[in-house]
PDB file of C-alpha atoms and ligand atoms in Angstrom:
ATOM      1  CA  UNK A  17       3.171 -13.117   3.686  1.00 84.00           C
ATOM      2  CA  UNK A  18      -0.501 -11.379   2.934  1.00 97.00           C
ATOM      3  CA  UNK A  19      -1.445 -11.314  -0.523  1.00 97.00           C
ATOM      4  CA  UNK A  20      -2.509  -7.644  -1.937  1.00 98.00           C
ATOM      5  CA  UNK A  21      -5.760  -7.479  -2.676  1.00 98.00           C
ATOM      6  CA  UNK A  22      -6.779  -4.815  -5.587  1.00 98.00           C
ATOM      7  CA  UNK A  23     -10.461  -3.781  -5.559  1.00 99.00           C
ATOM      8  CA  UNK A  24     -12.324  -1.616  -7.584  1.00 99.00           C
ATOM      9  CA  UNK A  25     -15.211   0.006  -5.968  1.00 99.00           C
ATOM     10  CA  UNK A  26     -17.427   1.260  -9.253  1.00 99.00           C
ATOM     11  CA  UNK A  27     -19.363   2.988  -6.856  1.00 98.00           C
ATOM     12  CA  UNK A  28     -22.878   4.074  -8.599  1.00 98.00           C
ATOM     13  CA  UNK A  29     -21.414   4.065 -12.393  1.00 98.00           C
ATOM     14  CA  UNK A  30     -21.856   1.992 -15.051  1.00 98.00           C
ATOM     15  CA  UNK A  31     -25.146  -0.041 -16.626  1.00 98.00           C
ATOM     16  CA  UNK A  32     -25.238  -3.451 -17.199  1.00 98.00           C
ATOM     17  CA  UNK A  33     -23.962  -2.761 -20.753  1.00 98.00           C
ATOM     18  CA  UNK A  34     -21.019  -0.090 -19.431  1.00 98.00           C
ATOM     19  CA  UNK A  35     -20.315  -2.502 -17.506  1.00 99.00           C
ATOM     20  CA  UNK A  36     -19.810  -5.383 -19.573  1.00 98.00           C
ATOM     21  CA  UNK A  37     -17.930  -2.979 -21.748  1.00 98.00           C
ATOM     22  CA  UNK A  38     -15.474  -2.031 -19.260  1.00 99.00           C
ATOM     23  CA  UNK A  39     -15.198  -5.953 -17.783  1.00 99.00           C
ATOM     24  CA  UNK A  40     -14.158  -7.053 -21.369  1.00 98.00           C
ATOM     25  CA  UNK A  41     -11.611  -4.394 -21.772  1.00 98.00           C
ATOM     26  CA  UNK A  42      -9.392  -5.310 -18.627  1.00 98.00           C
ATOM     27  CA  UNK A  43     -10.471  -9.044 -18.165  1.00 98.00           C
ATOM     28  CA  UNK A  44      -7.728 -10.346 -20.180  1.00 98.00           C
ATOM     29  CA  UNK A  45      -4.771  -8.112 -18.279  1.00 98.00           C
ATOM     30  CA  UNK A  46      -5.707  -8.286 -15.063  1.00 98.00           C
ATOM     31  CA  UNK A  47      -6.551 -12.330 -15.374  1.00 98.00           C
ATOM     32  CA  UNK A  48      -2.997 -12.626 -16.133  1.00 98.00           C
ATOM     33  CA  UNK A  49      -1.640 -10.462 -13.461  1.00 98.00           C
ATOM     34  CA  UNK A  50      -3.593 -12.474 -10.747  1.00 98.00           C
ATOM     35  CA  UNK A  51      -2.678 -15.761 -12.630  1.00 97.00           C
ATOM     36  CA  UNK A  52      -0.133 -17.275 -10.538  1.00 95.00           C
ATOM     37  CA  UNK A  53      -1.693 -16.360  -6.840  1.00 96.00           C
ATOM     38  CA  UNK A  54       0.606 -13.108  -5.877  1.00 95.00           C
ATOM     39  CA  UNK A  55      -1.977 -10.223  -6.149  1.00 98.00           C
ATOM     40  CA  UNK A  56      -5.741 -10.974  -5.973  1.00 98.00           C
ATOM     41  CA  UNK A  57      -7.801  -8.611  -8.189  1.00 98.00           C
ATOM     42  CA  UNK A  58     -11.956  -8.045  -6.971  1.00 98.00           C
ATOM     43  CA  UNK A  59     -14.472  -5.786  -9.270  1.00 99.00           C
ATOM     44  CA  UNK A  60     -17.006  -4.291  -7.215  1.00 99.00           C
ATOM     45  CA  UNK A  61     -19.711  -3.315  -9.254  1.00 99.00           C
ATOM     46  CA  UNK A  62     -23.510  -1.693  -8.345  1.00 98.00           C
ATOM     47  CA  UNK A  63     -26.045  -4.656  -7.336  1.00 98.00           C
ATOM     48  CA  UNK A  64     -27.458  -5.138 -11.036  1.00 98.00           C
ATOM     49  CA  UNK A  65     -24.238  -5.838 -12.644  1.00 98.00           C
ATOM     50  CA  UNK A  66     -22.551  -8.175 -10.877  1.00 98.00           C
ATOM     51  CA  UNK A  67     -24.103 -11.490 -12.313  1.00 98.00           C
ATOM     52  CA  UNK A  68     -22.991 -10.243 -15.063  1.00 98.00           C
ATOM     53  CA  UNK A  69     -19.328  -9.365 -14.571  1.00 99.00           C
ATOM     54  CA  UNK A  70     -19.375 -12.871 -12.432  1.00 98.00           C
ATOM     55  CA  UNK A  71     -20.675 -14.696 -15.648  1.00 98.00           C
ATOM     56  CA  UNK A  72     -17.383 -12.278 -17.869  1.00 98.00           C
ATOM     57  CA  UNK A  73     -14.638 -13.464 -15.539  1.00 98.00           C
ATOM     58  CA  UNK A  74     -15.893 -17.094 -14.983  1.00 98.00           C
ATOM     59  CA  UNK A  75     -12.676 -19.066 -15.431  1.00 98.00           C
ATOM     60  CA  UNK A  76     -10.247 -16.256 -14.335  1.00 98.00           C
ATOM     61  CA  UNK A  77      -9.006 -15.324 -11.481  1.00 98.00           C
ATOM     62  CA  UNK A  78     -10.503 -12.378 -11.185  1.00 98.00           C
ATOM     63  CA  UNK A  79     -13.386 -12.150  -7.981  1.00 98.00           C
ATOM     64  CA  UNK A  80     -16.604 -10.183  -7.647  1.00 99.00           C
ATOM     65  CA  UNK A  81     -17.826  -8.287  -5.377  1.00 99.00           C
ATOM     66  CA  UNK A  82     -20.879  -5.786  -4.455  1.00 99.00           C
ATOM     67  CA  UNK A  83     -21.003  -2.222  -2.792  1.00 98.00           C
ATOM     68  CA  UNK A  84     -23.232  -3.123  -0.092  1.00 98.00           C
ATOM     69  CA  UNK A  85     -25.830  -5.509   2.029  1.00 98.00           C
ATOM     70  CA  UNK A  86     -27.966  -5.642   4.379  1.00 98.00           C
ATOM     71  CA  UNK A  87     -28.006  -7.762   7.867  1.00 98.00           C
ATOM     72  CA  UNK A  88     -31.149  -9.764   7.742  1.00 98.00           C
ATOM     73  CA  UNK A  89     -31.564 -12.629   5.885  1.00 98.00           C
ATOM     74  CA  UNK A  90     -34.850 -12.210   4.116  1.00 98.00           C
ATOM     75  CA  UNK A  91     -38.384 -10.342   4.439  1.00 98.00           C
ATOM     76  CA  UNK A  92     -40.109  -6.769   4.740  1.00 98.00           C
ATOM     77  CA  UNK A  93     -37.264  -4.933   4.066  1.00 98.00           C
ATOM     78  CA  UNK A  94     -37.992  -3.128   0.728  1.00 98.00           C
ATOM     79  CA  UNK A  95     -35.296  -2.431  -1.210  1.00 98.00           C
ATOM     80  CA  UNK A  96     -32.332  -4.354  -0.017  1.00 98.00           C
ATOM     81  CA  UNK A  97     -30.072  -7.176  -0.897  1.00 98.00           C
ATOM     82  CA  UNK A  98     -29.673  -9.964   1.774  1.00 98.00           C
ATOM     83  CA  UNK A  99     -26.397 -11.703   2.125  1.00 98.00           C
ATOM     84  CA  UNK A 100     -27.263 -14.875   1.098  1.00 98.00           C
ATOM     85  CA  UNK A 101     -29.002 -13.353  -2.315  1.00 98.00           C
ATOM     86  CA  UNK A 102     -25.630 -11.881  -2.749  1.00 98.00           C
ATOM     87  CA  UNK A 103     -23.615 -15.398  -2.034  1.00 98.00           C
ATOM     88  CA  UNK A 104     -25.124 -16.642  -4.590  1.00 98.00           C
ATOM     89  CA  UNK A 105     -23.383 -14.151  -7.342  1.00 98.00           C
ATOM     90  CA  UNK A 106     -20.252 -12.568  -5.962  1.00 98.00           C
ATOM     91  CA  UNK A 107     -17.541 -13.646  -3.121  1.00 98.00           C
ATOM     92  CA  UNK A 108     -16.746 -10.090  -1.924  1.00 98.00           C
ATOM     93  CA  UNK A 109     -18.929  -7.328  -0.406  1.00 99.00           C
ATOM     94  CA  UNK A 110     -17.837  -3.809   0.898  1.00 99.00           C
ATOM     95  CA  UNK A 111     -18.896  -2.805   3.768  1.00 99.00           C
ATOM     96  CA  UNK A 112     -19.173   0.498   6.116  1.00 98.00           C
ATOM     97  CA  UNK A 113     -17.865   2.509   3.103  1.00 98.00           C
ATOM     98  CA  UNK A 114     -17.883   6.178   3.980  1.00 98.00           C
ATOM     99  CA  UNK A 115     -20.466   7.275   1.525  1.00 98.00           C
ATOM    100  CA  UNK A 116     -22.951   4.900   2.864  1.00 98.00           C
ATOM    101  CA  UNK A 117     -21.412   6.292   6.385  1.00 98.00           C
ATOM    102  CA  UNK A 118     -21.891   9.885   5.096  1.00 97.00           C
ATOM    103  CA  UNK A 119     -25.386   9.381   2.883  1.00 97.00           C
ATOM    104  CA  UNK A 120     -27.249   6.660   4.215  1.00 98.00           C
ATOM    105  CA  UNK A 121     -26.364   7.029   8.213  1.00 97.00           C
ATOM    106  CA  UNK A 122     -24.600   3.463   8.689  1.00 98.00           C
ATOM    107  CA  UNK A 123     -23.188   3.846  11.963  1.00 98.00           C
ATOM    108  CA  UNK A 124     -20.385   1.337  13.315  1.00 98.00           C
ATOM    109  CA  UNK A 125     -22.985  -0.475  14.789  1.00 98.00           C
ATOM    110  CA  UNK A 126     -25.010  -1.394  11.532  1.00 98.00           C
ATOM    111  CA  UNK A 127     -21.256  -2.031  10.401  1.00 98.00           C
ATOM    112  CA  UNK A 128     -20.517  -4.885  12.981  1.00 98.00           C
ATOM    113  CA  UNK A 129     -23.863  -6.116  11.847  1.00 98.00           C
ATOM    114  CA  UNK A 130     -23.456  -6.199   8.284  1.00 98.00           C
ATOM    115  CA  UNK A 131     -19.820  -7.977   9.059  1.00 98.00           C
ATOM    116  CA  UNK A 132     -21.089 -10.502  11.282  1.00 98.00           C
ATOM    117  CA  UNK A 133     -24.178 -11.104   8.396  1.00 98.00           C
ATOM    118  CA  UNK A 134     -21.914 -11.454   5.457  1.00 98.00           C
ATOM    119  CA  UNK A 135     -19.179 -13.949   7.517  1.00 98.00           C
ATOM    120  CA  UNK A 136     -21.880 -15.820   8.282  1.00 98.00           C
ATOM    121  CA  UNK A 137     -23.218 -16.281   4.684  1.00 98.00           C
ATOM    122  CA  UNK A 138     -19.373 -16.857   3.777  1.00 98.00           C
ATOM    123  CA  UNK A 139     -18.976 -13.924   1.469  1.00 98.00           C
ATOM    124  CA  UNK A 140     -15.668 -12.236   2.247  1.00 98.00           C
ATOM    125  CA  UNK A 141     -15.655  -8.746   3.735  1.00 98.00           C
ATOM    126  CA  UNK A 142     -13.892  -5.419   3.030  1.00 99.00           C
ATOM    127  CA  UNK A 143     -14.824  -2.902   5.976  1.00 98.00           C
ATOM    128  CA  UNK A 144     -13.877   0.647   5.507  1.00 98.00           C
ATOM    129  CA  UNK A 145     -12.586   3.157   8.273  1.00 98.00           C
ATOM    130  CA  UNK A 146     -11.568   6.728   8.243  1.00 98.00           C
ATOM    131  CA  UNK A 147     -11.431   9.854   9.724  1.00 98.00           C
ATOM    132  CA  UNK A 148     -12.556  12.928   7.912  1.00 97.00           C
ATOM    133  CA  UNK A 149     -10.757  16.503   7.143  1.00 97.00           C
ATOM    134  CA  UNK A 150     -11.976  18.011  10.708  1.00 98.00           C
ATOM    135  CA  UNK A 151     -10.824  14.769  12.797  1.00 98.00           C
ATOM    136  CA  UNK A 152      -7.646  15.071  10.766  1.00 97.00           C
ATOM    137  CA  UNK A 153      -6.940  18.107  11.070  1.00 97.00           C
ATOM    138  CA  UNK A 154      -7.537  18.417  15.038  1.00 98.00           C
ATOM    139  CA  UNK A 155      -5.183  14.752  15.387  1.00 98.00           C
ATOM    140  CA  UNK A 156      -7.853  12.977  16.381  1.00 98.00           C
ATOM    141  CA  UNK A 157      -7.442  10.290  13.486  1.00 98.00           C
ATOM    142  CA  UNK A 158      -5.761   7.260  16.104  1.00 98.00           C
ATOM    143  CA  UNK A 159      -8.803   7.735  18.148  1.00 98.00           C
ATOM    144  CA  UNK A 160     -11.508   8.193  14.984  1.00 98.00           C
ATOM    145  CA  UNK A 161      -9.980   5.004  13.288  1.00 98.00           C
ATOM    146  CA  UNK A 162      -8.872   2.862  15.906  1.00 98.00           C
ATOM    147  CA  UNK A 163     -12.574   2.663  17.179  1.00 98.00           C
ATOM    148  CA  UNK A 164     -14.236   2.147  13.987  1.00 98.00           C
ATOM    149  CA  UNK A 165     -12.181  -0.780  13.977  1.00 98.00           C
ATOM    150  CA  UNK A 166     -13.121  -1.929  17.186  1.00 98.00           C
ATOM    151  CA  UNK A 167     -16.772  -1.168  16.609  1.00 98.00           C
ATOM    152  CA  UNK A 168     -16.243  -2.901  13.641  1.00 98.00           C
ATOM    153  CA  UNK A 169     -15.028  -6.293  15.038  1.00 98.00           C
ATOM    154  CA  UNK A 170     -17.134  -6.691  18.302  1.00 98.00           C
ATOM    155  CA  UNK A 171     -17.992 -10.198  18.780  1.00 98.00           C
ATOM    156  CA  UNK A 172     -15.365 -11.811  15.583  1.00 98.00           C
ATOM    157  CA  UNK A 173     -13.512 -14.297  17.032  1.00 98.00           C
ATOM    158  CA  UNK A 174      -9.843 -14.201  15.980  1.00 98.00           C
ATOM    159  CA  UNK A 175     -10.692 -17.102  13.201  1.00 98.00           C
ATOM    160  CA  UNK A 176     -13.279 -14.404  11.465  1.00 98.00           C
ATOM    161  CA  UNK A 177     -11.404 -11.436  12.117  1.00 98.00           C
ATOM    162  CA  UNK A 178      -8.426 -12.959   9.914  1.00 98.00           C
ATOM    163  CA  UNK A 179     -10.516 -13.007   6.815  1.00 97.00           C
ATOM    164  CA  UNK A 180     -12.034  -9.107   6.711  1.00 98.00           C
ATOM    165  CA  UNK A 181     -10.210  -7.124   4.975  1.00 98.00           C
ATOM    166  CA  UNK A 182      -9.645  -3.685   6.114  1.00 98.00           C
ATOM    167  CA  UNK A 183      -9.678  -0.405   3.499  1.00 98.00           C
ATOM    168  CA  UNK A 184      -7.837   2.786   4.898  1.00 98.00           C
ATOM    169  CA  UNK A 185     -10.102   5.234   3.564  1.00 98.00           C
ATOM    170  CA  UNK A 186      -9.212   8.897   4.892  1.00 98.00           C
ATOM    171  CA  UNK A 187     -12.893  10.454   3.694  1.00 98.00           C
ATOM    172  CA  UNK A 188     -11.020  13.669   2.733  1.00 97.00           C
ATOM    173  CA  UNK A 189      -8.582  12.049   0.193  1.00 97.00           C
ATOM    174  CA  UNK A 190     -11.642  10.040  -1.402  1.00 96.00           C
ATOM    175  CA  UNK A 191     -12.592  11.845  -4.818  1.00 95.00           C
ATOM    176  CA  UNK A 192     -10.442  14.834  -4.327  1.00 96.00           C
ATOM    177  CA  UNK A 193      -7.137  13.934  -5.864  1.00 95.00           C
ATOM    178  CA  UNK A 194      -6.072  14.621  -2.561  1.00 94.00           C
ATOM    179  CA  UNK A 195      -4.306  11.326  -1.567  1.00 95.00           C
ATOM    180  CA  UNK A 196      -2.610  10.580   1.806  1.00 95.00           C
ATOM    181  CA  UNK A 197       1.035  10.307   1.469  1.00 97.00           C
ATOM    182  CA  UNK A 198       2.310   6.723   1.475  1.00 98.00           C
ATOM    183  CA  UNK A 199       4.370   6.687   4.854  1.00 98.00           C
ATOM    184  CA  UNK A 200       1.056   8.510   6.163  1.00 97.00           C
ATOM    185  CA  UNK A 201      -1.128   5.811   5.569  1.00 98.00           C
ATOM    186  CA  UNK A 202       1.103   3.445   6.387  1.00 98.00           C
ATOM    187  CA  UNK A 203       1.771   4.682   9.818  1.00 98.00           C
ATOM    188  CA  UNK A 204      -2.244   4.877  10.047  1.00 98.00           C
ATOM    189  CA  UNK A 205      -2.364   0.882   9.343  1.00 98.00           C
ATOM    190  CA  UNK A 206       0.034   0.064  11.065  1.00 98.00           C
ATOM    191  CA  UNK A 207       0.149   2.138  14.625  1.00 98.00           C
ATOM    192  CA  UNK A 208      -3.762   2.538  14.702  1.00 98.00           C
ATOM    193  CA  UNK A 209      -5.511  -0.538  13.031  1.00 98.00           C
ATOM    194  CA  UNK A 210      -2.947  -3.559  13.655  1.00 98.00           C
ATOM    195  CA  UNK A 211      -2.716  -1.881  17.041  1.00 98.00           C
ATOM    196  CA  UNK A 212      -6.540  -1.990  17.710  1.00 98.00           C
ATOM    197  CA  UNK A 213      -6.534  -5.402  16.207  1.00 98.00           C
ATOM    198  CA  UNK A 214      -3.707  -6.333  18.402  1.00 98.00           C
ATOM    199  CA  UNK A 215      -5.653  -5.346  21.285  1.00 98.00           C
ATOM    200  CA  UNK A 216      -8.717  -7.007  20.591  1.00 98.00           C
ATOM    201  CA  UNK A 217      -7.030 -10.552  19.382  1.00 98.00           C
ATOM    202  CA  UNK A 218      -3.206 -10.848  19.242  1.00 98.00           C
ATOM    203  CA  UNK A 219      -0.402  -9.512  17.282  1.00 98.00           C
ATOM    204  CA  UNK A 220      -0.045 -13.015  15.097  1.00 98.00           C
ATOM    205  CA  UNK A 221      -3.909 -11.810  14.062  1.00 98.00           C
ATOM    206  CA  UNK A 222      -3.256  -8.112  14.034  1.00 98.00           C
ATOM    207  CA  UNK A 223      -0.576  -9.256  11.298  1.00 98.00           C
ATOM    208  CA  UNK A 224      -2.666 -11.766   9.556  1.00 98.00           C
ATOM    209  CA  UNK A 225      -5.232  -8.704   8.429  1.00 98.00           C
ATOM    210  CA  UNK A 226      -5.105  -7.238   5.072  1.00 98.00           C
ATOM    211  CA  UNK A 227      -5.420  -3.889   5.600  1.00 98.00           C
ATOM    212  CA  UNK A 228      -5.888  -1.663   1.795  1.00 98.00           C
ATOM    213  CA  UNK A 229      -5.421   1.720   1.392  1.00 98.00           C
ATOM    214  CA  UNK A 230      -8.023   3.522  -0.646  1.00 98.00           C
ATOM    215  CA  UNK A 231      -8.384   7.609  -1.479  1.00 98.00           C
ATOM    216  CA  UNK A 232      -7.353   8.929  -4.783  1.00 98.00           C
ATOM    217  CA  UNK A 233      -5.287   5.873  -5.756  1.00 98.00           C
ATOM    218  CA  UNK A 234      -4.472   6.561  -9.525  1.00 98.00           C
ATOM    219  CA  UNK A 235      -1.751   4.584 -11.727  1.00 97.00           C
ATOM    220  CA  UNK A 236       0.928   7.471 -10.962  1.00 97.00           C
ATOM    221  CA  UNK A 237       0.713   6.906  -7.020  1.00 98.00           C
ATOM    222  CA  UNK A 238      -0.250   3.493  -6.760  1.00 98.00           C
ATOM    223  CA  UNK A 239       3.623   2.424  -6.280  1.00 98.00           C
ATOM    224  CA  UNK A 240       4.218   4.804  -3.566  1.00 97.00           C
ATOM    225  CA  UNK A 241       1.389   3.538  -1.162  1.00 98.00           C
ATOM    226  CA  UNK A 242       2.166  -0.417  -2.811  1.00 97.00           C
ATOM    227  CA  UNK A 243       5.623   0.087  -1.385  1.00 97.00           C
ATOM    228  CA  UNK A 244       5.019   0.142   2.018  1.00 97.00           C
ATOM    229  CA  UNK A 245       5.219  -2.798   4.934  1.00 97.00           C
ATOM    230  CA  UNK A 246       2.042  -2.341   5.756  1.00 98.00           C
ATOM    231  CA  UNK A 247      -0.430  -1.518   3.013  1.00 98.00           C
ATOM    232  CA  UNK A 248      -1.701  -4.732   1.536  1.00 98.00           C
ATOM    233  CA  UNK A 249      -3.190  -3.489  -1.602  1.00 98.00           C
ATOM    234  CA  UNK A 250      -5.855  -0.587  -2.620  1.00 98.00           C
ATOM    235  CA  UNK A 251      -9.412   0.211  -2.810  1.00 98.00           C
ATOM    236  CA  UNK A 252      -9.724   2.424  -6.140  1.00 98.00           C
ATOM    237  CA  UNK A 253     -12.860   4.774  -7.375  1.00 98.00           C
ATOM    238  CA  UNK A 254     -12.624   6.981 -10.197  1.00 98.00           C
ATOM    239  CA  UNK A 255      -9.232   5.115 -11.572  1.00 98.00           C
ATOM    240  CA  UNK A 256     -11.299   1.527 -11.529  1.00 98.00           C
ATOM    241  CA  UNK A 257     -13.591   3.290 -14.295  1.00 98.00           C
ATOM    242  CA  UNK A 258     -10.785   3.397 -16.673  1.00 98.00           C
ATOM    243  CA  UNK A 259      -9.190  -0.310 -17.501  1.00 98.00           C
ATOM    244  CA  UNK A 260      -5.728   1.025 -18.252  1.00 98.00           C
ATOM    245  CA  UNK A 261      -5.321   2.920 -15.092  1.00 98.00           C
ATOM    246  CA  UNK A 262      -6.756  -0.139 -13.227  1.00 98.00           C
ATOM    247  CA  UNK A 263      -4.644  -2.698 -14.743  1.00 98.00           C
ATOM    248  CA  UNK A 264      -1.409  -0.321 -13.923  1.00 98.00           C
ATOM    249  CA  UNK A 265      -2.623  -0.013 -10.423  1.00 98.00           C
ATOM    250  CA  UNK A 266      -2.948  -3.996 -10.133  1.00 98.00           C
ATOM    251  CA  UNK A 267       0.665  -4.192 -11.913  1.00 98.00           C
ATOM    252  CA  UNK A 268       2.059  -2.160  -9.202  1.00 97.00           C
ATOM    253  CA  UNK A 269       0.868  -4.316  -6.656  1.00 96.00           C
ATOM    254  CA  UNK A 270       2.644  -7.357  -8.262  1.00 93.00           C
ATOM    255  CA  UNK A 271       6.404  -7.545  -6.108  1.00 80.00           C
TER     256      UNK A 271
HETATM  257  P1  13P B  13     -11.405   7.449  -5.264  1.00 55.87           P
HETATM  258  O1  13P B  13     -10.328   6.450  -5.674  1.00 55.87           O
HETATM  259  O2  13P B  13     -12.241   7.891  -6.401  1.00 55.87           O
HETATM  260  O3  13P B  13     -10.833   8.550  -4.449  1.00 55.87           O
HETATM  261  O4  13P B  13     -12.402   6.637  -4.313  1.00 55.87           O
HETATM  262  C1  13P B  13     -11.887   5.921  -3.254  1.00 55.87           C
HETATM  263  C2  13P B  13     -12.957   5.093  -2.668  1.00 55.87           C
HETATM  264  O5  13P B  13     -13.842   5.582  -2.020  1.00 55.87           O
HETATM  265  C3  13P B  13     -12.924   3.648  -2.936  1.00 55.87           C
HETATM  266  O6  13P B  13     -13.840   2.976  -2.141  1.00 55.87           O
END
């Protein structure tokens, strides 16, 4: 059985202070939900907060995890985080997110070599595929997603390819309120990315992945997408900003 795994990706929101604020408010909730081992609950927030929320849910259950980081292990690379700097404070780390896809020109080769980077410095990884509204919209999402997954995992062996998680995210349903429907996005993760993985490893692997759904997850819709075989959990935006719609989202996941 895989475990779902609730993130929230804070994206660029919240100070140190918001933060803490916001940490405080659902620490309590959500360190009961994960207590006895059948959800796992991460908090992604931006770079400068996440000693902190690390040092608010010391003791919990509740992991850590940052937006973002880069391949090399130290030197002249001004302004970014190496993996080990970030293995130090957190156990998670997004990676390939479509913003950073869309903004900052990470292509699915700086992806495989921010995955290989971050297994190697044994911080856990949560790689993000998805096809936007065009690719959608012509049918070419199999093809879009399958190889960003393959991209993605060049060069894992089957041992490291069992502990990335995978996020779902169709770029058009991110931020619009526009969510995939729940037997779409499960046919996604299931046909497209356990097939890919089941091409590149086996199908004991492909089914050892967890693969998270992520696009306008709210507390309303969270059940629907929950409910299917083969969505493993959710990666949330705006609905991680507010601790009661988070907490309902993670109490969905719990079967
Ligand atoms: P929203 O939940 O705000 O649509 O964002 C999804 C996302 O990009 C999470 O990584």
């Amino acid at each position: 059985m895989r475990v779902p795994i609730i993130a929230g990706n804070w994206k660029m929101n919240k100070t140190i202070a918001e933060a803490r604020e916001l940490t405080t408010a659902m620490r309590d909730d959500l360190a009961r939900l994960a207590a006895d081992g059948q959800i796992e609950i991460i908090l992604c927030p931006p770079f400068l907060a996440v000693p902190e929320v690390g040092t608010l849910v010391k003791g919990t259950p509740i992991r850590v995890g940052a937006q973002n980081l880069f391949w090399e292990t130290k030197g002249a690379f001004t302004g970014e985080v190496a993996p080990g700097m970030l293995a130090e404070v957190c156990e998670y780390v997004i990676i390939g997110h479509s913003e950073r896809r869309q903004y900052f020109g990470e292509s699915d080769e700086h992806v495989n070599k921010k995955l290989h980077a971050a297994l190697a410095n044994q911080l856990k990884p949560i790689v993000c595929v998805g096809e936007n509204l065009a690719q959608n919209e012509a049918g070419k999402t199999g093809e879009v997603v399958g190889a960003q997954v393959r991209a993605a995992f060049a060069g894992l062996s089957d041992a490291q390819a069992r502990g990335v998680v995978i996020a779902y995210e169709p770029i058009w349903a991110i931020g619009t309120g526009k969510a995939a429907s729940g037997a779409g996005a499960n046919a996604v993760i299931g046909l497209t990315i356990r097939g890919a993985l089941a091409d590149l490893y086996d199908e004991a692997t492909a089914q050892a992945v967890r693969v998270q759904y992520g696009g306008s997850v709210n507390a309303k819709n969270a059940a629907e997408f929950l409910a299917q075989a083969e969505i493993d959990g959710a990666l949330v935006g705006g609905a991680s900003l507010v601790a009661a719609d988070f907490v309902a989202i993670c109490k969905a996941a719990v079967r």
